[in-house]
């Protein structure tokens, strides 16, 4: 098939807002109370969209995760639980914040963590859990919220792939202590490079804001250099892009969801195919499309399935990660920093050995997953064509 290209994402709105930003003759978002600043307008728009009291803009999704850890004062040497199937941007900030990544197994249908798989790896050193709403599929978040509350553990949602996905009628990224988002070029809407976090309480907001801007104390609370922070600021040009893109989000999601839900429904009837379906009362946002197959029923090697799809114009690949994060060279060797020292391990006064991590459901899920890129320009006819190609690729 002729896989349709991504529809044009930008129009005169972006141009006009960027021009407005340039006419303001300053390209950073300060002072924080400048009501006409583009980043401040973007923050207001995001707060209204998510219905949260605080949003901190950041320069990437990776910066969002780092700002969340800094904002929640995750202590050096403590353990942070996360899935082994995710972007490097979820795990790298844990390393840089001198905490210990601890990998939890996943539900093989959705490739996301559950309360049960998280609980299995919680120890008395656990300070936080990061869940990842992979591909836009909502994690079964409420039981994890309850678990974290009961154990006094902070909960961070990596919702970089799940903008406007919902759980029980509420946007994912609003259930945990902090929700993390990315606005890089690949995401549902974009400002080029950027991101933001959603926050519910004032103290965490101030701490996160200071952490994301060199502890500059932009709110004049008398805390300059009371801590350290990086520079994760956004510029007014990014802000202009966000205020142009945000009003387009609902239509992008609606169209993706229509196509994605249709394909999911069709795939459900194929014997041996396991589409990525979230828990009851959730809505997917289809960042990309993934499905699994049961190797007992479908015996064709995955490589051959992928080749067949590629031959038919669908740029398919295997699971989301090439290998489990704990199996990568850097984790096996714990060679995170030059010089052979891993400060987090010294702080923890405990040795960690990633070569001994064994998460069978994550391995199974990732090795029997087929994924391909997906967007809101796919028509019903396109979806039916994709379905036919998937169906014939499996035999
Ligand atoms: C994109 C992404 C990130 C990182 O975002 P960047 O803006 O590329 O830093 C983090 N986590 C997940 C799940 C992502 O998809």
Short mmCIF file of C-alpha atoms in Angstrom, two decimals, residues 94-288:
data_model
loop_
_atom_site.label_atom_id
_atom_site.label_comp_id
_atom_site.label_asym_id
_atom_site.label_seq_id
_atom_site.Cartn_x
_atom_site.Cartn_y
_atom_site.Cartn_z
CA UNK A 94 17.32 8.50 37.47
CA UNK A 95 21.00 7.77 36.90
CA UNK A 96 21.91 11.47 36.85
CA UNK A 97 19.96 12.10 40.04
CA UNK A 98 22.06 9.39 41.73
CA UNK A 99 19.13 7.07 42.34
CA UNK A 100 18.99 3.36 41.47
CA UNK A 101 16.75 2.21 38.59
CA UNK A 102 14.85 -0.95 39.59
CA UNK A 103 12.99 -2.68 36.78
CA UNK A 104 9.49 -4.09 37.22
CA UNK A 105 7.87 -6.70 35.00
CA UNK A 106 4.92 -5.81 32.75
CA UNK A 107 1.50 -7.04 31.79
CA UNK A 108 2.19 -8.96 28.56
CA UNK A 109 -0.94 -7.58 26.85
CA UNK A 110 -0.09 -3.89 27.25
CA UNK A 111 3.68 -4.00 27.94
CA UNK A 112 3.06 -1.68 30.91
CA UNK A 113 3.60 -2.19 34.64
CA UNK A 114 0.79 -3.16 37.02
CA UNK A 115 0.32 -2.70 40.77
CA UNK A 116 1.31 -6.36 41.16
CA UNK A 117 4.55 -6.14 39.16
CA UNK A 118 5.49 -2.88 40.92
CA UNK A 119 4.77 -4.26 44.37
CA UNK A 120 6.98 -7.27 43.63
CA UNK A 121 10.09 -5.06 43.44
CA UNK A 122 9.33 -2.49 46.15
CA UNK A 123 11.85 -2.51 49.01
CA UNK A 124 12.44 -0.29 52.03
CA UNK A 125 14.73 1.77 49.77
CA UNK A 126 12.04 2.56 47.16
CA UNK A 127 11.40 6.30 46.93
CA UNK A 128 9.45 6.56 43.66
CA UNK A 129 7.72 4.68 40.87
CA UNK A 130 7.70 5.85 37.26
CA UNK A 131 4.97 4.29 35.13
CA UNK A 132 5.06 4.62 31.34
CA UNK A 133 1.84 4.83 29.33
CA UNK A 134 3.52 3.02 26.43
CA UNK A 135 2.42 3.89 22.88
CA UNK A 136 -0.47 5.88 24.39
CA UNK A 137 -2.03 2.91 26.20
CA UNK A 138 -3.10 3.96 29.72
CA UNK A 139 -1.54 2.00 32.56
CA UNK A 140 -4.03 0.60 35.10
CA UNK A 141 -3.11 3.56 37.27
CA UNK A 142 -5.60 3.65 40.17
CA UNK A 143 -4.29 0.50 41.94
CA UNK A 144 -0.75 1.91 41.56
CA UNK A 145 -1.86 5.26 43.04
CA UNK A 146 -3.34 3.34 45.99
CA UNK A 147 -0.21 1.21 46.41
CA UNK A 148 2.13 4.21 46.36
CA UNK A 149 -0.06 6.12 48.83
CA UNK A 150 -0.13 3.15 51.22
CA UNK A 151 3.66 2.75 51.04
CA UNK A 152 4.47 6.49 51.08
CA UNK A 153 6.18 6.31 47.68
CA UNK A 154 6.09 9.11 45.11
CA UNK A 155 4.40 8.33 41.79
CA UNK A 156 5.59 9.84 38.49
CA UNK A 157 3.73 9.22 35.24
CA UNK A 158 5.73 9.26 32.02
CA UNK A 159 2.93 10.30 29.69
CA UNK A 160 5.24 11.41 26.85
CA UNK A 161 3.49 8.99 24.47
CA UNK A 162 0.02 9.42 25.91
CA UNK A 163 -1.06 13.02 25.48
CA UNK A 164 -4.85 13.13 25.99
CA UNK A 165 -5.17 9.40 26.67
CA UNK A 166 -7.70 8.91 29.47
CA UNK A 167 -8.34 6.63 32.44
CA UNK A 168 -11.78 6.74 34.09
CA UNK A 169 -12.53 9.90 32.13
CA UNK A 170 -9.43 11.79 33.31
CA UNK A 171 -6.26 12.53 31.36
CA UNK A 172 -3.33 10.28 32.21
CA UNK A 173 -0.49 12.30 33.67
CA UNK A 174 -2.83 13.80 36.30
CA UNK A 175 -3.01 10.79 38.65
CA UNK A 176 0.50 10.70 40.09
CA UNK A 177 2.41 13.29 42.09
CA UNK A 178 3.82 14.54 38.77
CA UNK A 179 2.95 13.83 35.12
CA UNK A 180 5.74 14.15 32.53
CA UNK A 181 5.28 15.07 28.89
CA UNK A 182 7.43 15.62 25.80
CA UNK A 183 6.77 17.94 22.87
CA UNK A 184 9.56 16.70 20.63
CA UNK A 185 8.97 16.45 16.90
CA UNK A 186 7.65 12.88 17.10
CA UNK A 187 4.91 13.46 19.67
CA UNK A 188 1.20 14.14 19.07
CA UNK A 189 1.82 17.88 19.10
CA UNK A 190 5.22 19.52 19.05
CA UNK A 191 7.21 22.68 19.60
CA UNK A 192 10.36 21.15 18.08
CA UNK A 193 12.00 20.24 21.37
CA UNK A 194 10.26 20.73 24.68
CA UNK A 195 8.05 19.30 27.37
CA UNK A 196 6.27 20.08 30.62
CA UNK A 197 5.22 18.55 33.91
CA UNK A 198 1.88 18.70 35.72
CA UNK A 199 2.03 19.34 39.46
CA UNK A 200 -0.64 19.39 42.17
CA UNK A 201 0.94 21.12 45.16
CA UNK A 202 2.65 24.45 45.60
CA UNK A 203 5.81 23.31 47.37
CA UNK A 204 6.59 20.69 44.70
CA UNK A 205 5.88 23.30 42.04
CA UNK A 206 8.40 25.79 43.48
CA UNK A 207 11.00 23.06 43.99
CA UNK A 208 10.51 21.74 40.43
CA UNK A 209 10.61 25.25 38.97
CA UNK A 210 13.85 26.06 40.77
CA UNK A 211 15.33 22.71 39.74
CA UNK A 212 14.48 23.43 36.10
CA UNK A 213 16.13 26.86 36.18
CA UNK A 214 19.44 26.87 38.05
CA UNK A 215 17.72 27.50 41.37
CA UNK A 216 17.27 31.10 40.29
CA UNK A 217 14.31 31.71 42.59
CA UNK A 218 12.20 33.31 39.84
CA UNK A 219 9.29 33.60 42.28
CA UNK A 220 11.39 35.67 44.69
CA UNK A 221 10.91 33.42 47.68
CA UNK A 222 14.39 34.11 49.07
CA UNK A 223 15.80 30.69 48.16
CA UNK A 224 18.47 31.52 45.56
CA UNK A 225 21.12 28.74 45.70
CA UNK A 226 19.27 26.88 48.41
CA UNK A 227 19.63 23.96 46.01
CA UNK A 228 21.07 23.11 42.61
CA UNK A 229 19.25 23.06 39.31
CA UNK A 230 19.92 22.67 35.61
CA UNK A 231 18.76 24.88 32.77
CA UNK A 232 15.67 23.21 31.32
CA UNK A 233 13.95 26.43 30.21
CA UNK A 234 11.81 26.88 27.12
CA UNK A 235 12.07 29.95 24.89
CA UNK A 236 9.24 32.20 23.77
CA UNK A 237 9.47 30.67 20.27
CA UNK A 238 8.68 27.28 21.83
CA UNK A 239 5.85 28.92 23.76
CA UNK A 240 4.46 30.37 20.52
CA UNK A 241 4.50 26.88 19.00
CA UNK A 242 2.74 25.35 22.01
CA UNK A 243 -0.10 27.88 22.05
CA UNK A 244 -0.56 27.21 18.32
CA UNK A 245 -0.45 23.43 18.63
CA UNK A 246 -2.49 22.86 21.79
CA UNK A 247 -5.86 23.81 20.21
CA UNK A 248 -5.17 21.19 17.50
CA UNK A 249 -4.57 18.36 19.96
CA UNK A 250 -8.15 17.20 20.42
CA UNK A 251 -8.75 16.81 16.70
CA UNK A 252 -5.42 14.98 16.24
CA UNK A 253 -6.33 12.58 19.05
CA UNK A 254 -9.88 12.08 17.86
CA UNK A 255 -8.70 11.06 14.39
CA UNK A 256 -5.91 8.82 15.66
CA UNK A 257 -8.28 7.18 18.10
CA UNK A 258 -10.89 6.53 15.44
CA UNK A 259 -8.34 4.81 13.20
CA UNK A 260 -6.58 3.02 16.06
CA UNK A 261 -9.74 1.74 17.71
CA UNK A 262 -11.00 0.43 14.38
CA UNK A 263 -7.78 -1.47 13.71
CA UNK A 264 -7.80 -2.82 17.27
CA UNK A 265 -11.37 -4.07 16.89
CA UNK A 266 -10.53 -5.76 13.60
CA UNK A 267 -7.34 -7.36 14.95
CA UNK A 268 -9.17 -8.75 17.97
CA UNK A 269 -10.90 -11.25 15.71
CA UNK A 270 -7.65 -12.66 14.31
CA UNK A 271 -6.71 -15.86 16.07
CA UNK A 272 -3.39 -15.55 17.90
CA UNK A 273 -3.28 -11.75 17.68
CA UNK A 274 -3.24 -9.74 20.93
CA UNK A 275 -3.84 -6.03 20.30
CA UNK A 276 -2.62 -3.59 22.97
CA UNK A 277 -5.88 -2.93 24.81
CA UNK A 278 -5.82 -0.93 28.04
CA UNK A 279 -7.93 -1.57 31.13
CA UNK A 280 -11.71 -0.90 31.30
CA UNK A 281 -12.81 2.71 30.87
CA UNK A 282 -9.65 3.96 29.20
CA UNK A 283 -8.96 5.71 25.88
CA UNK A 284 -5.75 5.07 23.95
CA UNK A 285 -3.93 7.86 22.12
CA UNK A 286 -2.03 5.64 19.62
CA UNK A 287 1.39 7.31 19.62
CA UNK A 288 2.33 4.34 17.46
#
